Short mmCIF file of C-alpha atoms in Angstrom, two decimals:
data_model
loop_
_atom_site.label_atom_id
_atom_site.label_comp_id
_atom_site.label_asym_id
_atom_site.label_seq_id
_atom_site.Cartn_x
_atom_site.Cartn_y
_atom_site.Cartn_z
CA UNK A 78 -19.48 -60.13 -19.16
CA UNK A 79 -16.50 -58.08 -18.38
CA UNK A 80 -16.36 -54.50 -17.06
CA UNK A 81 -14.23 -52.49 -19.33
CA UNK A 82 -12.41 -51.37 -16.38
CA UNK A 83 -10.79 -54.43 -15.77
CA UNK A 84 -9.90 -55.84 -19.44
CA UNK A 85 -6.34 -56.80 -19.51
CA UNK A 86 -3.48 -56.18 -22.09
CA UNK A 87 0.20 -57.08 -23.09
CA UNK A 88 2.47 -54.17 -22.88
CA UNK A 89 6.33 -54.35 -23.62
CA UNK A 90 8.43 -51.94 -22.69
CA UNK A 91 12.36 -51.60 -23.81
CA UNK A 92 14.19 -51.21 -20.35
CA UNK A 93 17.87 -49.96 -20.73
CA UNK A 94 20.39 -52.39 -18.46
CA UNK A 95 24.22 -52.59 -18.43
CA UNK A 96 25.61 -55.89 -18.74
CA UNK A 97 29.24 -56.33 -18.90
CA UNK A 98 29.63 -52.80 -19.13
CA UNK A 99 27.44 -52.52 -22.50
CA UNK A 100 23.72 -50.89 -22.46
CA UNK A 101 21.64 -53.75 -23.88
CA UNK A 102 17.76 -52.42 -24.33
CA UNK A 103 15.66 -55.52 -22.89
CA UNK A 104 12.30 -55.92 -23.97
CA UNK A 105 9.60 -56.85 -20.89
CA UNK A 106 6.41 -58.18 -21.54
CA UNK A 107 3.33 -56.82 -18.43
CA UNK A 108 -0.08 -57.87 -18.11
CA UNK A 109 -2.25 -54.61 -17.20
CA UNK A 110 -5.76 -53.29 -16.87
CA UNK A 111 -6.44 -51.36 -20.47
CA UNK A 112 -6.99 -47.64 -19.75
CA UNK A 113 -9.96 -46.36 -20.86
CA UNK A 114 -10.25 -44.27 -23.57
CA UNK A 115 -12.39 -41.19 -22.20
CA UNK A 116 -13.58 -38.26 -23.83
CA UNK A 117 -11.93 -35.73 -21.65
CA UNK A 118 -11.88 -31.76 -20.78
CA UNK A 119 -12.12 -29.36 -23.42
CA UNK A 120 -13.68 -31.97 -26.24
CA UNK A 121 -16.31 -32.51 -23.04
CA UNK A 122 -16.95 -28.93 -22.65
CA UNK A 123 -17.35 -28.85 -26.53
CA UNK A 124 -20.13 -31.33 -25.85
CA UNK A 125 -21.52 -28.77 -23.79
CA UNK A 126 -21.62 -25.41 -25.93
CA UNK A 127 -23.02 -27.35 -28.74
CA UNK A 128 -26.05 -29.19 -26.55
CA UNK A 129 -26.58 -25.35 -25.39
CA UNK A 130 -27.85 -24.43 -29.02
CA UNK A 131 -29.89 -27.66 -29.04
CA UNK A 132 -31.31 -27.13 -25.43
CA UNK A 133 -32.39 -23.24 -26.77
CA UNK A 134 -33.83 -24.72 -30.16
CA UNK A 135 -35.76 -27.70 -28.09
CA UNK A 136 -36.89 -24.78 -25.39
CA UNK A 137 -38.03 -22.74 -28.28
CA UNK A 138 -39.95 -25.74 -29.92
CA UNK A 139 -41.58 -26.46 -26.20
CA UNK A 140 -42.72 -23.06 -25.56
CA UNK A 141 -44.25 -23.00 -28.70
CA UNK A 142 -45.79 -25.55 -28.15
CA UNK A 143 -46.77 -24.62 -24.89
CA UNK A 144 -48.10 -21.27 -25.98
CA UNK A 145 -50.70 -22.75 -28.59
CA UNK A 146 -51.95 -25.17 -25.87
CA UNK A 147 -52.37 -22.54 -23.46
CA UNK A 148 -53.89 -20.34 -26.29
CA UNK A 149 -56.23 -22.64 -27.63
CA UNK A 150 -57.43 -23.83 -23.85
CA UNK A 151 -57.64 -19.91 -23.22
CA UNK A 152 -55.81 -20.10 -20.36
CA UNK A 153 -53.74 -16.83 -21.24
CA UNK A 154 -53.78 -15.55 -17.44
CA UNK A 155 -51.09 -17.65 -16.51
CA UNK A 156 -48.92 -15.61 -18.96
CA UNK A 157 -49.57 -12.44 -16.74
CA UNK A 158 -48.61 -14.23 -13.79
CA UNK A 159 -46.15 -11.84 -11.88
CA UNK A 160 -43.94 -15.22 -11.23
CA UNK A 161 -44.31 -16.13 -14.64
CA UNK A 162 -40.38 -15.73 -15.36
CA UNK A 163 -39.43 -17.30 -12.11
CA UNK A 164 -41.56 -20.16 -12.85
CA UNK A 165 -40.46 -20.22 -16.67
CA UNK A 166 -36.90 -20.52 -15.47
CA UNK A 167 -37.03 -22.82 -12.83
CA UNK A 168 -39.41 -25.41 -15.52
CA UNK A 169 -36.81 -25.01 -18.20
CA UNK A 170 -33.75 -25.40 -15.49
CA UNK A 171 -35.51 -28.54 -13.38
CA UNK A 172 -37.62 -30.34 -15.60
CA UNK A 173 -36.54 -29.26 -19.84
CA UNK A 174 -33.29 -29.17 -19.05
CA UNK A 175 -33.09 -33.13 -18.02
CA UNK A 176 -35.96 -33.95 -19.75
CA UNK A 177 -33.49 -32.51 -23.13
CA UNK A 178 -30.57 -35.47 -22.16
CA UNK A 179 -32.76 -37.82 -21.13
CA UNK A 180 -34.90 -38.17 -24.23
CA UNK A 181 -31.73 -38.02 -26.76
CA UNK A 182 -29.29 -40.30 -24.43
CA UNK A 183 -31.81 -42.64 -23.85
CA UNK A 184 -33.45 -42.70 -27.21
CA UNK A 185 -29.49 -42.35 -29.76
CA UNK A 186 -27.64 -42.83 -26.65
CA UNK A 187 -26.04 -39.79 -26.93
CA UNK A 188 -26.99 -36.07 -26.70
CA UNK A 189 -26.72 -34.71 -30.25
CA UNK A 190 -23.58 -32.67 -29.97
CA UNK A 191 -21.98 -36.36 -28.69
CA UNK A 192 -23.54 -38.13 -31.48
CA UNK A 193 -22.60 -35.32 -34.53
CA UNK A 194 -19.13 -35.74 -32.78
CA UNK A 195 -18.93 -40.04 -32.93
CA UNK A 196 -19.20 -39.64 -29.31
CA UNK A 197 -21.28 -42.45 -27.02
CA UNK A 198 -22.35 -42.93 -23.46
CA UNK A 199 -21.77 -46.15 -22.14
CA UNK A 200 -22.39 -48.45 -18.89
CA UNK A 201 -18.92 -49.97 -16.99
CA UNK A 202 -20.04 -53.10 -19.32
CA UNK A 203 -19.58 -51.39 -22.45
CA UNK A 204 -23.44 -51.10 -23.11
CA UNK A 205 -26.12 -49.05 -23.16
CA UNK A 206 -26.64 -47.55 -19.60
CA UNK A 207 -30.18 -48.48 -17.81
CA UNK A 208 -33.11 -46.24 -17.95
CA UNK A 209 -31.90 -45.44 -14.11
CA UNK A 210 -28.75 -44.17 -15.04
CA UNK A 211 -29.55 -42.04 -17.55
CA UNK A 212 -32.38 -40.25 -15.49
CA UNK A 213 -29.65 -40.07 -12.60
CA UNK A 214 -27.19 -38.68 -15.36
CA UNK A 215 -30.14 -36.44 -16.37
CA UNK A 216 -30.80 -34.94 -13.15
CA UNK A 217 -27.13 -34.64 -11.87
CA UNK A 218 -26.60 -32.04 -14.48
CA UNK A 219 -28.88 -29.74 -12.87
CA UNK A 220 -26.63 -29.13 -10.06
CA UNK A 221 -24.64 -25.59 -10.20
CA UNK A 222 -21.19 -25.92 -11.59
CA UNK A 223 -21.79 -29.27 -12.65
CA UNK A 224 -20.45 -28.79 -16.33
CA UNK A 225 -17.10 -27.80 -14.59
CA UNK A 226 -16.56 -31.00 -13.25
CA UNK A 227 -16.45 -32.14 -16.85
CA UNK A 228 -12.89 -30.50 -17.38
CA UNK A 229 -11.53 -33.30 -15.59
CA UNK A 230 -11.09 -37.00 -16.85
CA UNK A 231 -15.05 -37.49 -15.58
CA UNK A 232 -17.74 -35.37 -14.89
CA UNK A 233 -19.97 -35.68 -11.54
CA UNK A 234 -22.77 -36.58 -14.01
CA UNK A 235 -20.91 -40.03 -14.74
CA UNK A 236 -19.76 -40.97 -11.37
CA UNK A 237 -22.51 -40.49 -10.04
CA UNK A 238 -24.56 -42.58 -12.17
CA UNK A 239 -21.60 -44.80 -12.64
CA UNK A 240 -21.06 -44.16 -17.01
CA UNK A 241 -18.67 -43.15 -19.20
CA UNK A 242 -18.83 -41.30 -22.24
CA UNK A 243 -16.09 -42.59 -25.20
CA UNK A 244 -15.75 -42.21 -28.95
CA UNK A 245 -17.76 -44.63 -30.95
CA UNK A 246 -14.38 -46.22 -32.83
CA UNK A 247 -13.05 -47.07 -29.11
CA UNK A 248 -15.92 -48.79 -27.81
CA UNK A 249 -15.84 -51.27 -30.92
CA UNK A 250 -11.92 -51.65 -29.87
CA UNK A 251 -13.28 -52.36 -26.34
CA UNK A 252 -16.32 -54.67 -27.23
CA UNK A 253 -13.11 -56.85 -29.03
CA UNK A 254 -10.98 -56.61 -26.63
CA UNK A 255 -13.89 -57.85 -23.46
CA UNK A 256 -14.37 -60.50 -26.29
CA UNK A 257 -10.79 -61.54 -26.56
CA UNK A 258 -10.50 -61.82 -22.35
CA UNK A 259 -13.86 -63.26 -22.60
CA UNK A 260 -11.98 -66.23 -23.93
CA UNK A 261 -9.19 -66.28 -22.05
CA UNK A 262 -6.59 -65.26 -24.41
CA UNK A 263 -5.26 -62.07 -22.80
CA UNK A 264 -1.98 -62.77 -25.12
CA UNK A 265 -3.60 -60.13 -27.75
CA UNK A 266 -3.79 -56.54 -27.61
CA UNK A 267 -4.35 -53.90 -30.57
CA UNK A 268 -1.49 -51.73 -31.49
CA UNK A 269 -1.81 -48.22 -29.60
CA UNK A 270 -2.46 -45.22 -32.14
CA UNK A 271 0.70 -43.02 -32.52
#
């Protein structure tokens, strides 16, 4: 199968060229690599804001769960620890925090702010990513700053675990177009959306 980085398409362009003293627009035909269609910067950091509110209501559900467990094992003590917060904190920031995008992008492939948004993560195939690269997505977004880095055209979270996050409509365009080259007939391309 084809990476969807390297799935080729017609484009023509209208050059302008003087011939005989009279501008003439010539039309050119070029075979290129598609661009990918990414979910980019502020939509990203949209993504973000709205997991947020998930990641508090899925801490909230956790803890409460937590608390009746503790509770009804009456092992209360550990409550009173002096640590407690520290510990709290660094459990919801290391291990809920991850644990949040790896259940939902691994289970709907998407967090749910990407999938109430059509939003989907992908593989460089077009597919779902591995169990591996979700837990490395997972984990990456622990590190400080890290949601920055989503501003740009791709966040540290999918280079480093090598996926891409896209609208829904665009990966069927892309699962037709790797089908197309699949063939061999890189003569068709879909008309770009004005």
């Amino acid at each position: 199968m084809q990476k969807i980085t390297e799935i080729k398409e017609f484009h023509i362009f209208k050059k302008r060229k003087t011939v005989n003293g009279e501008t003439i627009f010539v039309e050119e035909k070029v075979l290129r690599y598609r661009e990918i269609p990414y979910v980019e910067g502020w939509a990203r950091f949209g993504h973000f804001l709205l997991d947020y509110v998930f990641r508090l209501i899925f801490g909230l559900f956790f803890g409460v769960l937590l608390g009746l467990v503790l509770a009804l094992t009456n092992n209360v003590e550990f409550l009173q620890d002096p640590n407690f917060d520290l510990y709290n904190r660094l459990f919801s920031w290391l291990i809920l925090y991850p644990m949040y995008y790896f259940i939902f992008e691994f289970t709907m492939q998407a967090s749910p702010a990407k999938a109430i948004l059509g939003r989907v993560v992908i593989d460089e195939y077009g597919n779902k990513p591995s169990p591996k690269q979700f837990f490395i997505r997972s984990i990456s977004k622990t590190v400080p700053l890290e949601v920055f880095s989503c501003l740009s055209t791709l966040g540290w979270h999918d280079t480093w675990s090598n996926t891409f996050v896209i609208r829904k409509k665009d990966l069927a365009e892309l699962k037709l177009l790797q089908k197309i080259n699949d063939i061999g007939d890189t003569s068709v391309s879909l008309p770009k959306e004005s």
